[in-house]
JSON list of C-alpha atoms in Angstrom, two decimals:
[
{"chain": "I", "resi": 1, "resn": "MET", "atom": "CA", "xyz": [17.45, -104.36, 53.99]},
{"chain": "I", "resi": 2, "resn": "ALA", "atom": "CA", "xyz": [19.99, -106.51, 55.83]},
{"chain": "I", "resi": 3, "resn": "PHE", "atom": "CA", "xyz": [23.54, -106.76, 54.57]},
{"chain": "I", "resi": 4, "resn": "TRP", "atom": "CA", "xyz": [23.21, -110.50, 53.86]},
{"chain": "I", "resi": 5, "resn": "ASP", "atom": "CA", "xyz": [19.98, -109.95, 51.87]},
{"chain": "I", "resi": 6, "resn": "SER", "atom": "CA", "xyz": [21.79, -107.40, 49.76]},
{"chain": "I", "resi": 7, "resn": "LEU", "atom": "CA", "xyz": [24.69, -109.78, 49.19]},
{"chain": "I", "resi": 8, "resn": "ARG", "atom": "CA", "xyz": [22.36, -112.58, 48.07]},
{"chain": "I", "resi": 9, "resn": "GLN", "atom": "CA", "xyz": [20.65, -110.27, 45.61]},
{"chain": "I", "resi": 10, "resn": "ASN", "atom": "CA", "xyz": [23.99, -109.23, 44.10]},
{"chain": "I", "resi": 11, "resn": "ARG", "atom": "CA", "xyz": [24.98, -112.87, 43.66]},
{"chain": "I", "resi": 12, "resn": "THR", "atom": "CA", "xyz": [21.84, -113.56, 41.63]},
{"chain": "I", "resi": 13, "resn": "ALA", "atom": "CA", "xyz": [22.56, -110.78, 39.13]},
{"chain": "I", "resi": 14, "resn": "GLN", "atom": "CA", "xyz": [22.99, -112.40, 35.71]},
{"chain": "I", "resi": 15, "resn": "PHE", "atom": "CA", "xyz": [24.00, -109.52, 33.45]},
{"chain": "I", "resi": 16, "resn": "ASP", "atom": "CA", "xyz": [25.83, -106.21, 33.32]},
{"chain": "I", "resi": 17, "resn": "THR", "atom": "CA", "xyz": [23.08, -103.58, 33.41]},
{"chain": "I", "resi": 18, "resn": "GLY", "atom": "CA", "xyz": [23.00, -99.88, 32.80]},
{"chain": "I", "resi": 19, "resn": "SER", "atom": "CA", "xyz": [21.54, -97.31, 35.15]},
{"chain": "I", "resi": 20, "resn": "ALA", "atom": "CA", "xyz": [17.82, -97.02, 35.77]},
{"chain": "I", "resi": 21, "resn": "ALA", "atom": "CA", "xyz": [17.77, -94.14, 33.29]},
{"chain": "I", "resi": 22, "resn": "THR", "atom": "CA", "xyz": [19.32, -96.16, 30.47]},
{"chain": "I", "resi": 23, "resn": "ASN", "atom": "CA", "xyz": [17.36, -99.37, 31.18]},
{"chain": "I", "resi": 24, "resn": "ALA", "atom": "CA", "xyz": [19.79, -101.51, 29.20]},
{"chain": "I", "resi": 25, "resn": "ILE", "atom": "CA", "xyz": [21.55, -104.87, 29.53]},
{"chain": "I", "resi": 26, "resn": "ASP", "atom": "CA", "xyz": [25.09, -105.11, 28.19]},
{"chain": "I", "resi": 27, "resn": "LEU", "atom": "CA", "xyz": [26.20, -108.47, 26.84]},
{"chain": "I", "resi": 28, "resn": "THR", "atom": "CA", "xyz": [29.95, -108.76, 27.41]},
{"chain": "I", "resi": 29, "resn": "ARG", "atom": "CA", "xyz": [32.69, -111.35, 27.17]},
{"chain": "I", "resi": 30, "resn": "ARG", "atom": "CA", "xyz": [32.22, -112.09, 30.86]},
{"chain": "I", "resi": 31, "resn": "ARG", "atom": "CA", "xyz": [28.44, -112.42, 30.62]},
{"chain": "I", "resi": 32, "resn": "PRO", "atom": "CA", "xyz": [27.55, -113.21, 27.01]},
{"chain": "I", "resi": 33, "resn": "THR", "atom": "CA", "xyz": [24.15, -114.94, 27.22]},
{"chain": "I", "resi": 34, "resn": "LEU", "atom": "CA", "xyz": [20.58, -113.85, 27.95]},
{"chain": "I", "resi": 35, "resn": "SER", "atom": "CA", "xyz": [17.30, -115.76, 27.87]},
{"chain": "I", "resi": 36, "resn": "LEU", "atom": "CA", "xyz": [14.46, -113.88, 26.19]},
{"chain": "I", "resi": 37, "resn": "THR", "atom": "CA", "xyz": [12.14, -116.57, 27.53]},
{"chain": "I", "resi": 38, "resn": "LYS", "atom": "CA", "xyz": [13.09, -115.84, 31.13]},
{"chain": "I", "resi": 39, "resn": "GLN", "atom": "CA", "xyz": [12.68, -112.12, 30.41]},
{"chain": "I", "resi": 40, "resn": "GLY", "atom": "CA", "xyz": [9.13, -112.77, 29.16]},
{"chain": "I", "resi": 41, "resn": "ALA", "atom": "CA", "xyz": [10.01, -111.22, 25.78]},
{"chain": "I", "resi": 42, "resn": "THR", "atom": "CA", "xyz": [9.18, -113.97, 23.29]},
{"chain": "I", "resi": 43, "resn": "THR", "atom": "CA", "xyz": [6.19, -112.41, 21.52]},
{"chain": "I", "resi": 44, "resn": "GLY", "atom": "CA", "xyz": [5.69, -109.50, 19.15]},
{"chain": "I", "resi": 45, "resn": "ASN", "atom": "CA", "xyz": [8.48, -108.02, 17.06]},
{"chain": "I", "resi": 46, "resn": "LEU", "atom": "CA", "xyz": [12.10, -108.01, 18.20]},
{"chain": "I", "resi": 47, "resn": "ARG", "atom": "CA", "xyz": [13.79, -104.92, 16.77]},
{"chain": "I", "resi": 48, "resn": "VAL", "atom": "CA", "xyz": [17.53, -105.24, 16.08]},
{"chain": "I", "resi": 49, "resn": "ASN", "atom": "CA", "xyz": [19.27, -101.96, 15.28]},
{"chain": "I", "resi": 50, "resn": "LEU", "atom": "CA", "xyz": [22.81, -101.38, 14.04]},
{"chain": "I", "resi": 51, "resn": "SER", "atom": "CA", "xyz": [24.11, -97.88, 14.70]},
{"chain": "I", "resi": 52, "resn": "TRP", "atom": "CA", "xyz": [27.52, -96.37, 14.11]},
{"chain": "I", "resi": 53, "resn": "LYS", "atom": "CA", "xyz": [29.41, -93.14, 13.90]},
{"chain": "I", "resi": 54, "resn": "MET", "atom": "CA", "xyz": [32.70, -92.19, 12.30]},
{"chain": "I", "resi": 55, "resn": "ARG", "atom": "CA", "xyz": [35.95, -92.05, 14.20]},
{"chain": "I", "resi": 56, "resn": "THR", "atom": "CA", "xyz": [38.13, -89.32, 12.63]},
{"chain": "I", "resi": 57, "resn": "SER", "atom": "CA", "xyz": [41.91, -89.52, 12.57]},
{"chain": "I", "resi": 58, "resn": "ASP", "atom": "CA", "xyz": [42.08, -85.90, 13.79]},
{"chain": "I", "resi": 59, "resn": "PHE", "atom": "CA", "xyz": [40.15, -86.77, 16.94]},
{"chain": "I", "resi": 60, "resn": "ASP", "atom": "CA", "xyz": [42.31, -89.80, 17.57]},
{"chain": "I", "resi": 61, "resn": "ASP", "atom": "CA", "xyz": [45.48, -87.72, 17.09]},
{"chain": "I", "resi": 62, "resn": "ARG", "atom": "CA", "xyz": [44.29, -85.07, 19.57]},
{"chain": "I", "resi": 63, "resn": "SER", "atom": "CA", "xyz": [43.52, -87.76, 22.11]},
{"chain": "I", "resi": 64, "resn": "ARG", "atom": "CA", "xyz": [46.98, -89.25, 21.78]},
{"chain": "I", "resi": 65, "resn": "GLN", "atom": "CA", "xyz": [48.59, -85.79, 21.99]},
{"chain": "I", "resi": 66, "resn": "SER", "atom": "CA", "xyz": [46.69, -84.99, 25.18]},
{"chain": "I", "resi": 67, "resn": "GLY", "atom": "CA", "xyz": [47.97, -88.20, 26.73]},
{"chain": "I", "resi": 68, "resn": "ARG", "atom": "CA", "xyz": [51.54, -87.36, 25.77]},
{"chain": "I", "resi": 69, "resn": "LEU", "atom": "CA", "xyz": [51.24, -83.87, 27.29]},
{"chain": "I", "resi": 70, "resn": "LEU", "atom": "CA", "xyz": [50.05, -85.33, 30.58]},
{"chain": "I", "resi": 71, "resn": "ARG", "atom": "CA", "xyz": [53.09, -87.62, 30.67]},
{"chain": "I", "resi": 72, "resn": "HIS", "atom": "CA", "xyz": [55.52, -84.97, 29.42]},
{"chain": "I", "resi": 73, "resn": "PRO", "atom": "CA", "xyz": [54.26, -81.47, 30.44]},
{"chain": "I", "resi": 74, "resn": "LEU", "atom": "CA", "xyz": [57.35, -79.67, 29.04]},
{"chain": "I", "resi": 75, "resn": "LYS", "atom": "CA", "xyz": [56.30, -80.66, 25.52]},
{"chain": "I", "resi": 76, "resn": "PHE", "atom": "CA", "xyz": [53.47, -78.14, 25.88]},
{"chain": "I", "resi": 77, "resn": "PHE", "atom": "CA", "xyz": [56.01, -75.38, 25.16]},
{"chain": "I", "resi": 78, "resn": "GLN", "atom": "CA", "xyz": [57.42, -77.00, 22.03]},
{"chain": "I", "resi": 79, "resn": "PRO", "atom": "CA", "xyz": [55.97, -75.90, 18.66]},
{"chain": "I", "resi": 80, "resn": "GLU", "atom": "CA", "xyz": [53.85, -78.50, 16.86]},
{"chain": "I", "resi": 81, "resn": "PRO", "atom": "CA", "xyz": [55.18, -79.81, 13.53]},
{"chain": "I", "resi": 82, "resn": "VAL", "atom": "CA", "xyz": [53.28, -78.71, 10.47]},
{"chain": "I", "resi": 83, "resn": "GLN", "atom": "CA", "xyz": [51.31, -81.59, 9.00]},
{"chain": "I", "resi": 84, "resn": "ALA", "atom": "CA", "xyz": [49.45, -81.83, 5.74]},
{"chain": "I", "resi": 85, "resn": "HIS", "atom": "CA", "xyz": [45.79, -82.73, 5.90]},
{"chain": "I", "resi": 86, "resn": "THR", "atom": "CA", "xyz": [46.08, -85.99, 4.04]},
{"chain": "I", "resi": 87, "resn": "ARG", "atom": "CA", "xyz": [43.11, -87.71, 5.69]},
{"chain": "I", "resi": 88, "resn": "ALA", "atom": "CA", "xyz": [39.62, -86.28, 5.95]},
{"chain": "I", "resi": 89, "resn": "VAL", "atom": "CA", "xyz": [36.50, -87.62, 7.60]},
{"chain": "I", "resi": 90, "resn": "ALA", "atom": "CA", "xyz": [35.58, -90.64, 5.51]},
{"chain": "I", "resi": 91, "resn": "SER", "atom": "CA", "xyz": [32.10, -91.98, 4.96]},
{"chain": "I", "resi": 92, "resn": "VAL", "atom": "CA", "xyz": [31.26, -95.30, 6.55]},
{"chain": "I", "resi": 93, "resn": "ASP", "atom": "CA", "xyz": [28.84, -97.82, 5.10]},
{"chain": "I", "resi": 94, "resn": "LEU", "atom": "CA", "xyz": [28.20, -100.66, 7.52]},
{"chain": "I", "resi": 95, "resn": "ASP", "atom": "CA", "xyz": [25.46, -103.16, 6.67]},
{"chain": "I", "resi": 96, "resn": "ILE", "atom": "CA", "xyz": [23.47, -105.39, 9.00]},
{"chain": "I", "resi": 97, "resn": "GLY", "atom": "CA", "xyz": [22.58, -108.91, 7.95]},
{"chain": "I", "resi": 98, "resn": "CYS", "atom": "CA", "xyz": [21.01, -112.07, 9.33]},
{"chain": "I", "resi": 99, "resn": "LEU", "atom": "CA", "xyz": [21.69, -115.67, 8.40]},
{"chain": "I", "resi": 100, "resn": "TYR", "atom": "CA", "xyz": [18.63, -117.73, 9.26]},
{"chain": "I", "resi": 101, "resn": "GLU", "atom": "CA", "xyz": [17.95, -121.43, 9.69]},
{"chain": "I", "resi": 102, "resn": "LEU", "atom": "CA", "xyz": [14.36, -122.41, 10.30]},
{"chain": "I", "resi": 103, "resn": "ALA", "atom": "CA", "xyz": [13.02, -125.45, 12.09]},
{"chain": "I", "resi": 104, "resn": "ASP", "atom": "CA", "xyz": [12.00, -127.04, 8.73]},
{"chain": "I", "resi": 105, "resn": "GLY", "atom": "CA", "xyz": [15.64, -126.90, 7.57]},
{"chain": "I", "resi": 106, "resn": "SER", "atom": "CA", "xyz": [15.34, -123.97, 5.18]},
{"chain": "I", "resi": 107, "resn": "LYS", "atom": "CA", "xyz": [18.22, -121.50, 5.20]},
{"chain": "I", "resi": 108, "resn": "GLY", "atom": "CA", "xyz": [18.93, -118.10, 3.76]},
{"chain": "I", "resi": 109, "resn": "VAL", "atom": "CA", "xyz": [20.09, -114.55, 4.39]},
{"chain": "I", "resi": 110, "resn": "VAL", "atom": "CA", "xyz": [18.48, -111.16, 4.96]},
{"chain": "I", "resi": 111, "resn": "GLN", "atom": "CA", "xyz": [20.74, -108.25, 3.98]},
{"chain": "I", "resi": 112, "resn": "PRO", "atom": "CA", "xyz": [20.82, -105.07, 1.82]},
{"chain": "I", "resi": 113, "resn": "LEU", "atom": "CA", "xyz": [23.34, -106.59, -0.62]},
{"chain": "I", "resi": 114, "resn": "GLY", "atom": "CA", "xyz": [21.37, -108.29, -3.33]},
{"chain": "I", "resi": 115, "resn": "GLY", "atom": "CA", "xyz": [18.08, -106.87, -2.08]},
{"chain": "I", "resi": 116, "resn": "TYR", "atom": "CA", "xyz": [17.28, -109.75, 0.26]},
{"chain": "I", "resi": 117, "resn": "TYR", "atom": "CA", "xyz": [14.95, -107.86, 2.59]},
{"chain": "I", "resi": 118, "resn": "GLY", "atom": "CA", "xyz": [13.00, -110.84, 3.90]},
{"chain": "I", "resi": 119, "resn": "ASP", "atom": "CA", "xyz": [9.41, -110.93, 5.13]},
{"chain": "I", "resi": 120, "resn": "LEU", "atom": "CA", "xyz": [7.89, -110.42, 8.56]},
{"chain": "I", "resi": 121, "resn": "ASN", "atom": "CA", "xyz": [4.60, -112.35, 8.20]},
{"chain": "I", "resi": 122, "resn": "ASP", "atom": "CA", "xyz": [5.84, -115.19, 5.99]},
{"chain": "I", "resi": 123, "resn": "PRO", "atom": "CA", "xyz": [9.05, -117.24, 6.12]},
{"chain": "I", "resi": 124, "resn": "PRO", "atom": "CA", "xyz": [11.69, -116.35, 7.19]},
{"chain": "I", "resi": 125, "resn": "TYR", "atom": "CA", "xyz": [9.70, -114.03, 9.54]},
{"chain": "I", "resi": 126, "resn": "VAL", "atom": "CA", "xyz": [12.72, -111.70, 9.45]},
{"chain": "I", "resi": 127, "resn": "LYS", "atom": "CA", "xyz": [12.51, -108.30, 7.74]},
{"chain": "I", "resi": 128, "resn": "LEU", "atom": "CA", "xyz": [15.13, -105.62, 6.97]},
{"chain": "I", "resi": 129, "resn": "SER", "atom": "CA", "xyz": [13.68, -102.12, 7.05]},
{"chain": "I", "resi": 130, "resn": "GLY", "atom": "CA", "xyz": [16.12, -100.56, 4.59]},
{"chain": "I", "resi": 131, "resn": "ASP", "atom": "CA", "xyz": [19.71, -99.63, 3.75]},
{"chain": "I", "resi": 132, "resn": "ASP", "atom": "CA", "xyz": [21.28, -96.64, 5.55]},
{"chain": "I", "resi": 133, "resn": "ARG", "atom": "CA", "xyz": [24.56, -95.77, 3.82]},
{"chain": "I", "resi": 134, "resn": "PHE", "atom": "CA", "xyz": [25.60, -93.00, 6.18]},
{"chain": "I", "resi": 135, "resn": "GLY", "atom": "CA", "xyz": [24.67, -94.19, 9.71]},
{"chain": "I", "resi": 136, "resn": "SER", "atom": "CA", "xyz": [22.24, -91.33, 10.30]},
{"chain": "I", "resi": 137, "resn": "SER", "atom": "CA", "xyz": [19.58, -93.61, 11.71]},
{"chain": "I", "resi": 138, "resn": "GLY", "atom": "CA", "xyz": [21.27, -96.98, 11.48]},
{"chain": "I", "resi": 139, "resn": "GLU", "atom": "CA", "xyz": [19.82, -100.13, 9.98]},
{"chain": "I", "resi": 140, "resn": "THR", "atom": "CA", "xyz": [17.09, -102.24, 11.55]},
{"chain": "I", "resi": 141, "resn": "ILE", "atom": "CA", "xyz": [15.96, -105.84, 11.24]},
{"chain": "I", "resi": 142, "resn": "PHE", "atom": "CA", "xyz": [12.64, -106.98, 12.70]},
{"chain": "I", "resi": 143, "resn": "VAL", "atom": "CA", "xyz": [12.05, -110.55, 13.91]},
{"chain": "I", "resi": 144, "resn": "ASN", "atom": "CA", "xyz": [8.50, -111.83, 14.36]},
{"chain": "I", "resi": 145, "resn": "LEU", "atom": "CA", "xyz": [8.75, -113.76, 17.62]},
{"chain": "I", "resi": 146, "resn": "ASP", "atom": "CA", "xyz": [5.14, -114.88, 17.34]},
{"chain": "I", "resi": 147, "resn": "HIS", "atom": "CA", "xyz": [6.75, -117.47, 15.03]},
{"chain": "I", "resi": 148, "resn": "ARG", "atom": "CA", "xyz": [9.49, -118.35, 17.52]},
{"chain": "I", "resi": 149, "resn": "ASP", "atom": "CA", "xyz": [8.78, -122.08, 17.11]},
{"chain": "I", "resi": 150, "resn": "ASP", "atom": "CA", "xyz": [9.69, -121.75, 13.43]},
{"chain": "I", "resi": 151, "resn": "PHE", "atom": "CA", "xyz": [13.23, -120.57, 14.24]},
{"chain": "I", "resi": 152, "resn": "LYS", "atom": "CA", "xyz": [16.22, -122.81, 14.83]},
{"chain": "I", "resi": 153, "resn": "ARG", "atom": "CA", "xyz": [18.94, -120.13, 14.83]},
{"chain": "I", "resi": 154, "resn": "LEU", "atom": "CA", "xyz": [19.55, -116.61, 13.57]},
{"chain": "I", "resi": 155, "resn": "LEU", "atom": "CA", "xyz": [23.05, -115.19, 13.21]},
{"chain": "I", "resi": 156, "resn": "PHE", "atom": "CA", "xyz": [23.18, -111.39, 13.12]},
{"chain": "I", "resi": 157, "resn": "PHE", "atom": "CA", "xyz": [26.28, -109.93, 11.53]},
{"chain": "I", "resi": 158, "resn": "VAL", "atom": "CA", "xyz": [27.79, -106.71, 10.24]},
{"chain": "I", "resi": 159, "resn": "TYR", "atom": "CA", "xyz": [29.90, -106.27, 7.12]},
{"chain": "I", "resi": 160, "resn": "ILE", "atom": "CA", "xyz": [31.68, -103.37, 5.49]},
{"chain": "I", "resi": 161, "resn": "TYR", "atom": "CA", "xyz": [30.69, -102.52, 1.94]},
{"chain": "I", "resi": 162, "resn": "ASP", "atom": "CA", "xyz": [33.46, -101.86, -0.63]},
{"chain": "I", "resi": 163, "resn": "GLN", "atom": "CA", "xyz": [35.79, -98.84, -0.44]},
{"chain": "I", "resi": 164, "resn": "THR", "atom": "CA", "xyz": [35.03, -97.89, 3.15]},
{"chain": "I", "resi": 165, "resn": "PRO", "atom": "CA", "xyz": [37.19, -97.73, 6.27]},
{"chain": "I", "resi": 166, "resn": "ALA", "atom": "CA", "xyz": [37.70, -100.75, 8.48]},
{"chain": "I", "resi": 167, "resn": "PHE", "atom": "CA", "xyz": [36.04, -101.39, 11.82]},
{"chain": "I", "resi": 168, "resn": "ASP", "atom": "CA", "xyz": [38.70, -99.44, 13.74]},
{"chain": "I", "resi": 169, "resn": "ARG", "atom": "CA", "xyz": [37.39, -96.25, 12.09]},
{"chain": "I", "resi": 170, "resn": "THR", "atom": "CA", "xyz": [33.87, -96.65, 13.50]},
{"chain": "I", "resi": 171, "resn": "HIS", "atom": "CA", "xyz": [32.05, -96.81, 16.82]},
{"chain": "I", "resi": 172, "resn": "ALA", "atom": "CA", "xyz": [29.43, -99.49, 16.17]},
{"chain": "I", "resi": 173, "resn": "MET", "atom": "CA", "xyz": [26.77, -101.02, 18.39]},
{"chain": "I", "resi": 174, "resn": "MET", "atom": "CA", "xyz": [23.97, -103.51, 17.89]},
{"chain": "I", "resi": 175, "resn": "THR", "atom": "CA", "xyz": [20.90, -102.96, 20.10]},
{"chain": "I", "resi": 176, "resn": "LEU", "atom": "CA", "xyz": [18.01, -105.38, 20.59]},
{"chain": "I", "resi": 177, "resn": "TYR", "atom": "CA", "xyz": [14.61, -103.98, 21.53]},
{"chain": "I", "resi": 178, "resn": "PRO", "atom": "CA", "xyz": [12.31, -106.78, 22.75]},
{"chain": "I", "resi": 179, "resn": "SER", "atom": "CA", "xyz": [8.56, -106.24, 22.95]},
{"chain": "I", "resi": 180, "resn": "SER", "atom": "CA", "xyz": [8.94, -106.03, 26.75]},
{"chain": "I", "resi": 181, "resn": "GLY", "atom": "CA", "xyz": [11.77, -105.54, 29.19]},
{"chain": "I", "resi": 182, "resn": "PRO", "atom": "CA", "xyz": [15.06, -103.65, 28.84]},
{"chain": "I", "resi": 183, "resn": "ARG", "atom": "CA", "xyz": [16.94, -103.25, 25.61]},
{"chain": "I", "resi": 184, "resn": "ILE", "atom": "CA", "xyz": [20.07, -105.34, 25.05]},
{"chain": "I", "resi": 185, "resn": "GLU", "atom": "CA", "xyz": [23.30, -103.73, 23.84]},
{"chain": "I", "resi": 186, "resn": "ILE", "atom": "CA", "xyz": [26.32, -105.35, 22.20]},
{"chain": "I", "resi": 187, "resn": "GLU", "atom": "CA", "xyz": [29.29, -103.16, 21.38]},
{"chain": "I", "resi": 188, "resn": "LEU", "atom": "CA", "xyz": [31.71, -103.96, 18.60]},
{"chain": "I", "resi": 189, "resn": "ASP", "atom": "CA", "xyz": [34.47, -102.78, 20.90]},
{"chain": "I", "resi": 190, "resn": "GLU", "atom": "CA", "xyz": [37.35, -104.99, 19.77]},
{"chain": "I", "resi": 191, "resn": "ARG", "atom": "CA", "xyz": [39.75, -103.39, 17.32]},
{"chain": "I", "resi": 192, "resn": "ALA", "atom": "CA", "xyz": [40.10, -105.35, 14.10]},
{"chain": "I", "resi": 193, "resn": "PRO", "atom": "CA", "xyz": [41.52, -102.89, 11.54]},
{"chain": "I", "resi": 194, "resn": "GLU", "atom": "CA", "xyz": [41.64, -105.32, 8.62]},
{"chain": "I", "resi": 195, "resn": "ALA", "atom": "CA", "xyz": [38.42, -107.23, 9.25]},
{"chain": "I", "resi": 196, "resn": "ARG", "atom": "CA", "xyz": [35.58, -106.96, 6.76]},
{"chain": "I", "resi": 197, "resn": "SER", "atom": "CA", "xyz": [32.81, -108.72, 8.68]},
{"chain": "I", "resi": 198, "resn": "CYS", "atom": "CA", "xyz": [31.75, -109.45, 12.25]},
{"chain": "I", "resi": 199, "resn": "ALA", "atom": "CA", "xyz": [29.40, -112.08, 13.67]},
{"chain": "I", "resi": 200, "resn": "VAL", "atom": "CA", "xyz": [27.68, -110.12, 16.44]},
{"chain": "I", "resi": 201, "resn": "PHE", "atom": "CA", "xyz": [25.20, -112.44, 18.13]},
{"chain": "I", "resi": 202, "resn": "LEU", "atom": "CA", "xyz": [23.19, -115.64, 17.78]},
{"chain": "I", "resi": 203, "resn": "LEU", "atom": "CA", "xyz": [19.48, -115.97, 18.55]},
{"chain": "I", "resi": 204, "resn": "GLU", "atom": "CA", "xyz": [18.78, -119.68, 19.10]},
{"chain": "I", "resi": 205, "resn": "ASN", "atom": "CA", "xyz": [15.78, -121.75, 19.95]},
{"chain": "I", "resi": 206, "resn": "VAL", "atom": "CA", "xyz": [17.13, -124.31, 22.44]},
{"chain": "I", "resi": 207, "resn": "LYS", "atom": "CA", "xyz": [14.39, -126.74, 23.49]},
{"chain": "I", "resi": 208, "resn": "GLY", "atom": "CA", "xyz": [11.79, -124.01, 23.31]},
{"chain": "I", "resi": 209, "resn": "GLU", "atom": "CA", "xyz": [13.92, -121.37, 25.06]},
{"chain": "I", "resi": 210, "resn": "LEU", "atom": "CA", "xyz": [15.01, -118.34, 23.07]},
{"chain": "I", "resi": 211, "resn": "LEU", "atom": "CA", "xyz": [18.63, -117.48, 23.89]},
{"chain": "I", "resi": 212, "resn": "VAL", "atom": "CA", "xyz": [20.69, -114.48, 22.82]},
{"chain": "I", "resi": 213, "resn": "ARG", "atom": "CA", "xyz": [24.44, -115.16, 22.80]},
{"chain": "I", "resi": 214, "resn": "ARG", "atom": "CA", "xyz": [27.08, -112.53, 22.16]},
{"chain": "I", "resi": 215, "resn": "GLU", "atom": "CA", "xyz": [29.66, -113.55, 19.55]},
{"chain": "I", "resi": 216, "resn": "VAL", "atom": "CA", "xyz": [31.56, -110.44, 18.33]},
{"chain": "I", "resi": 217, "resn": "LYS", "atom": "CA", "xyz": [33.88, -112.48, 16.13]},
{"chain": "I", "resi": 218, "resn": "PHE", "atom": "CA", "xyz": [35.67, -110.55, 13.40]},
{"chain": "I", "resi": 219, "resn": "VAL", "atom": "CA", "xyz": [36.68, -112.21, 10.12]},
{"chain": "I", "resi": 220, "resn": "TYR", "atom": "CA", "xyz": [38.70, -110.96, 7.16]},
{"chain": "I", "resi": 221, "resn": "GLY", "atom": "CA", "xyz": [36.26, -112.16, 4.53]},
{"chain": "I", "resi": 222, "resn": "PHE", "atom": "CA", "xyz": [32.56, -111.72, 3.96]},
{"chain": "I", "resi": 223, "resn": "GLN", "atom": "CA", "xyz": [29.41, -113.77, 4.37]},
{"chain": "I", "resi": 224, "resn": "GLY", "atom": "CA", "xyz": [30.99, -116.92, 2.97]},
{"chain": "I", "resi": 225, "resn": "GLU", "atom": "CA", "xyz": [33.58, -116.95, 5.74]},
{"chain": "I", "resi": 226, "resn": "LEU", "atom": "CA", "xyz": [30.88, -116.43, 8.39]},
{"chain": "I", "resi": 227, "resn": "ASP", "atom": "CA", "xyz": [28.95, -119.29, 6.78]},
{"chain": "I", "resi": 228, "resn": "ARG", "atom": "CA", "xyz": [31.94, -121.62, 7.07]},
{"chain": "I", "resi": 229, "resn": "MET", "atom": "CA", "xyz": [32.61, -120.56, 10.65]},
{"chain": "I", "resi": 230, "resn": "TYR", "atom": "CA", "xyz": [29.06, -121.40, 11.75]},
{"chain": "I", "resi": 231, "resn": "GLY", "atom": "CA", "xyz": [28.36, -124.29, 9.35]},
{"chain": "I", "resi": 232, "resn": "TRP", "atom": "CA", "xyz": [25.47, -122.84, 7.37]},
{"chain": "I", "resi": 233, "resn": "GLY", "atom": "CA", "xyz": [26.42, -124.66, 4.16]},
{"chain": "I", "resi": 234, "resn": "MET", "atom": "CA", "xyz": [25.21, -122.10, 1.61]},
{"chain": "I", "resi": 235, "resn": "GLN", "atom": "CA", "xyz": [26.70, -121.05, -1.74]},
{"chain": "I", "resi": 236, "resn": "TRP", "atom": "CA", "xyz": [27.92, -117.46, -2.10]},
{"chain": "I", "resi": 237, "resn": "GLY", "atom": "CA", "xyz": [28.74, -115.21, -5.05]},
{"chain": "I", "resi": 238, "resn": "ARG", "atom": "CA", "xyz": [29.85, -111.63, -5.55]},
{"chain": "I", "resi": 239, "resn": "GLY", "atom": "CA", "xyz": [27.07, -109.07, -5.15]},
{"chain": "I", "resi": 240, "resn": "PHE", "atom": "CA", "xyz": [26.57, -105.32, -5.58]},
{"chain": "I", "resi": 241, "resn": "LYS", "atom": "CA", "xyz": [24.16, -102.75, -4.25]},
{"chain": "I", "resi": 242, "resn": "ALA", "atom": "CA", "xyz": [21.67, -101.19, -6.61]},
{"chain": "I", "resi": 243, "resn": "GLY", "atom": "CA", "xyz": [22.95, -97.84, -7.87]},
{"chain": "I", "resi": 244, "resn": "ALA", "atom": "CA", "xyz": [26.50, -98.52, -6.59]},
{"chain": "I", "resi": 245, "resn": "SER", "atom": "CA", "xyz": [29.54, -99.59, -8.56]}
]
């Protein structure tokens, strides 16, 4: 291949991609949008998975100490101060949700809180598989893209249930698995220690083209604040999970 051919191919690249082994597209601040239509992935079920793992304070402290030792090697010979173990590994309960607006104007939410699990074969054609309270397998929402013409926009978001650490204590990622083509990854990589919710991405039907647009916008409230930010116009009240206080 000639050098100029290689250069032209590089200029046409639209997204940050992983290696051939990972077969993934990363949506980033620099390149936030992808067309499922152009990828030929507008039929079947789109699987959207939220996964996370805990970030322990001990691990963070060791990382910071290693950096200090590299900058100040003589500190290696100084005794470490005795510290009480005041913080243990805390459980993390992130929840995935989806605000939907259909082409006929109907609006609603799919989320574990309140038991709004949706439906895959009837409106809203969005279905939550279940509630994972520990992150072992993550949480998954399915979207029936065979009804793509019935969608106007879907906002996928993450929120933290009560009495759990903030986003800076977790490594969270939302991954889209279309029926064909590479998976799409969106990392919640911005530190927002006091935020309670995050709008992760929008799936919009724009003149018949299905577009995925990275948002990753943290807010300090819950679904009501996301609603106001994106103009959904719904009424919200306090909710609780079944079997939780």
